[in-house]
Amino acid sequence: GQVRGGLPHPALRGPYQLGNAAAAIMALDTLRARVPVASQAVRTGLLTAELPGRFQVLPGRPVTVLDVAHNPHGATQFAAGLAAMTDIARTHAVFAMLADKDIEGVVAAVKPHVDVWHLAPLPGPRGASIARLQAALDAAHVLDAVVEHASVVDAFAAARAAAKLDDRVVVFGSFHTVAPVLERLDAAPGGTA
């Protein structure tokens, strides 16, 4: 394989994104004879790649992180990203998932990084109820610091209100958990709720 020097760190956060970037560059190198891509284009791609809802850190304080992690593998990567963040006092998690996913596995991966859980049901027949989420937390021995809300947007508002400036708010469990929060932020004046 070819050694490439001087490439920037990927704009996408999370330690696993280095592996993803390396795999993409290897694929480009393999196809170089048929699809030549200039080094500058690779640099630009690394610097500008965006993936909304995948360890997306919003500007401002408290720090807010959105992640669509909905299985134990994704949750483990999300947890690694949370662990790499420094100078965080407490973490308020907005958590909602689909009922057909491994909720216990996701909770187990992220539990060490959460201080307060804000639970919300997801609408529709596939959405996990509060009782289903609570059962997963019970199984993980998360017995206190759990607050129930009527919706993800309500849970997010409560988490933001409870968080101090040196805390963080994390929103995760599904695309369906992150999407209403992004819509709420986009609709708010100045882009913040």
PDB file of N, CA and C in Angstrom, residues 15 23 25 32 35 38 41-42 45 69 76 79 84-85 103 109-110 115 120 127 130 142 150 160 163 171 180 189 191:
ATOM      1  N   PRO A  15     -12.758   8.291  18.101  1.00  0.00           N
ATOM      2  CA  PRO A  15     -11.518   7.604  17.726  1.00  0.00           C
ATOM      3  C   PRO A  15     -11.689   6.670  16.533  1.00  0.00           C
ATOM      4  N   ALA A  23      -9.865   3.379   5.965  1.00  0.00           N
ATOM      5  CA  ALA A  23     -10.523   2.437   5.052  1.00  0.00           C
ATOM      6  C   ALA A  23     -10.946   3.135   3.761  1.00  0.00           C
ATOM      7  N   ILE A  25      -9.566   5.819   2.428  1.00  0.00           N
ATOM      8  CA  ILE A  25      -8.367   6.155   1.651  1.00  0.00           C
ATOM      9  C   ILE A  25      -7.807   4.901   0.982  1.00  0.00           C
ATOM     10  N   ARG A  32      -7.446   3.632  -7.745  1.00  0.00           N
ATOM     11  CA  ARG A  32      -6.746   4.780  -8.319  1.00  0.00           C
ATOM     12  C   ARG A  32      -6.619   4.708  -9.843  1.00  0.00           C
ATOM     13  N   VAL A  35     -10.333   5.423 -10.982  1.00  0.00           N
ATOM     14  CA  VAL A  35     -10.935   6.634 -10.421  1.00  0.00           C
ATOM     15  C   VAL A  35      -9.863   7.419  -9.678  1.00  0.00           C
ATOM     16  N   ALA A  38      -7.289  13.298  -6.444  1.00  0.00           N
ATOM     17  CA  ALA A  38      -6.129  14.097  -6.046  1.00  0.00           C
ATOM     18  C   ALA A  38      -5.990  14.124  -4.526  1.00  0.00           C
ATOM     19  N   ALA A  41      -8.058  16.658  -2.814  1.00  0.00           N
ATOM     20  CA  ALA A  41      -9.467  16.286  -2.655  1.00  0.00           C
ATOM     21  C   ALA A  41      -9.653  15.396  -1.423  1.00  0.00           C
ATOM     22  N   VAL A  42      -8.694  14.507  -1.163  1.00  0.00           N
ATOM     23  CA  VAL A  42      -8.754  13.660   0.039  1.00  0.00           C
ATOM     24  C   VAL A  42      -8.668  14.541   1.284  1.00  0.00           C
ATOM     25  N   GLY A  45     -11.914  16.352   1.799  1.00  0.00           N
ATOM     26  CA  GLY A  45     -12.931  15.424   2.300  1.00  0.00           C
ATOM     27  C   GLY A  45     -12.771  15.152   3.786  1.00  0.00           C
ATOM     28  N   ALA A  69     -26.560   6.324  17.867  1.00  0.00           N
ATOM     29  CA  ALA A  69     -26.214   4.965  18.297  1.00  0.00           C
ATOM     30  C   ALA A  69     -27.463   4.212  18.749  1.00  0.00           C
ATOM     31  N   THR A  76     -20.909   1.576  22.041  1.00  0.00           N
ATOM     32  CA  THR A  76     -19.536   1.458  22.538  1.00  0.00           C
ATOM     33  C   THR A  76     -18.655   2.547  21.923  1.00  0.00           C
ATOM     34  N   ALA A  79     -19.651   5.781  23.563  1.00  0.00           N
ATOM     35  CA  ALA A  79     -19.093   5.846  24.915  1.00  0.00           C
ATOM     36  C   ALA A  79     -17.608   6.198  24.875  1.00  0.00           C
ATOM     37  N   ALA A  84     -13.460  10.353  25.978  1.00  0.00           N
ATOM     38  CA  ALA A  84     -12.340  11.178  25.524  1.00  0.00           C
ATOM     39  C   ALA A  84     -12.553  12.662  25.820  1.00  0.00           C
ATOM     40  N   MET A  85     -13.773  13.053  26.129  1.00  0.00           N
ATOM     41  CA  MET A  85     -14.053  14.461  26.436  1.00  0.00           C
ATOM     42  C   MET A  85     -13.591  14.753  27.867  1.00  0.00           C
ATOM     43  N   ILE A 103     -31.712  -2.792  23.870  1.00  0.00           N
ATOM     44  CA  ILE A 103     -31.690  -1.642  24.776  1.00  0.00           C
ATOM     45  C   ILE A 103     -30.731  -1.901  25.935  1.00  0.00           C
ATOM     46  N   ALA A 109     -23.268  -0.121  27.672  1.00  0.00           N
ATOM     47  CA  ALA A 109     -22.110   0.555  27.069  1.00  0.00           C
ATOM     48  C   ALA A 109     -21.975   1.998  27.551  1.00  0.00           C
ATOM     49  N   VAL A 110     -23.093   2.685  27.713  1.00  0.00           N
ATOM     50  CA  VAL A 110     -23.052   4.122  27.979  1.00  0.00           C
ATOM     51  C   VAL A 110     -23.168   4.447  29.470  1.00  0.00           C
ATOM     52  N   ASP A 115     -24.809  10.533  34.398  1.00  0.00           N
ATOM     53  CA  ASP A 115     -25.173  10.808  35.788  1.00  0.00           C
ATOM     54  C   ASP A 115     -26.682  10.875  35.990  1.00  0.00           C
ATOM     55  N   ALA A 120     -37.628   9.080  27.514  1.00  0.00           N
ATOM     56  CA  ALA A 120     -38.793   9.490  26.725  1.00  0.00           C
ATOM     57  C   ALA A 120     -39.223   8.325  25.854  1.00  0.00           C
ATOM     58  N   GLY A 127     -41.727   2.176  18.843  1.00  0.00           N
ATOM     59  CA  GLY A 127     -41.075   2.942  19.897  1.00  0.00           C
ATOM     60  C   GLY A 127     -41.114   2.217  21.234  1.00  0.00           C
ATOM     61  N   ILE A 130     -41.657   4.020  28.121  1.00  0.00           N
ATOM     62  CA  ILE A 130     -40.876   4.384  29.315  1.00  0.00           C
ATOM     63  C   ILE A 130     -40.631   3.130  30.162  1.00  0.00           C
ATOM     64  N   VAL A 142     -29.223   0.746  37.383  1.00  0.00           N
ATOM     65  CA  VAL A 142     -29.354   2.203  37.451  1.00  0.00           C
ATOM     66  C   VAL A 142     -30.668   2.455  38.186  1.00  0.00           C
ATOM     67  N   ALA A 150     -42.690  13.107  28.696  1.00  0.00           N
ATOM     68  CA  ALA A 150     -43.718  12.721  27.728  1.00  0.00           C
ATOM     69  C   ALA A 150     -43.160  12.578  26.318  1.00  0.00           C
ATOM     70  N   ARG A 160     -31.516  20.247  29.433  1.00  0.00           N
ATOM     71  CA  ARG A 160     -30.806  21.518  29.233  1.00  0.00           C
ATOM     72  C   ARG A 160     -31.019  22.447  30.427  1.00  0.00           C
ATOM     73  N   ALA A 163     -28.878  21.181  33.390  1.00  0.00           N
ATOM     74  CA  ALA A 163     -27.423  21.155  33.205  1.00  0.00           C
ATOM     75  C   ALA A 163     -26.794  22.504  33.527  1.00  0.00           C
ATOM     76  N   VAL A 171     -27.743  13.220  23.785  1.00  0.00           N
ATOM     77  CA  VAL A 171     -29.017  12.760  23.239  1.00  0.00           C
ATOM     78  C   VAL A 171     -28.693  11.566  22.363  1.00  0.00           C
ATOM     79  N   PRO A 180     -35.892  14.848  16.423  1.00  0.00           N
ATOM     80  CA  PRO A 180     -36.719  15.925  16.969  1.00  0.00           C
ATOM     81  C   PRO A 180     -35.905  17.000  17.689  1.00  0.00           C
ATOM     82  N   PRO A 189     -34.668  30.537  17.462  1.00  0.00           N
ATOM     83  CA  PRO A 189     -33.902  31.707  17.022  1.00  0.00           C
ATOM     84  C   PRO A 189     -32.427  31.535  17.366  1.00  0.00           C
ATOM     85  N   GLY A 191     -30.509  29.315  16.406  1.00  0.00           N
ATOM     86  CA  GLY A 191     -30.068  27.936  16.317  1.00  0.00           C
ATOM     87  C   GLY A 191     -29.881  27.226  17.639  1.00  0.00           C
TER      88      GLY A 191
END
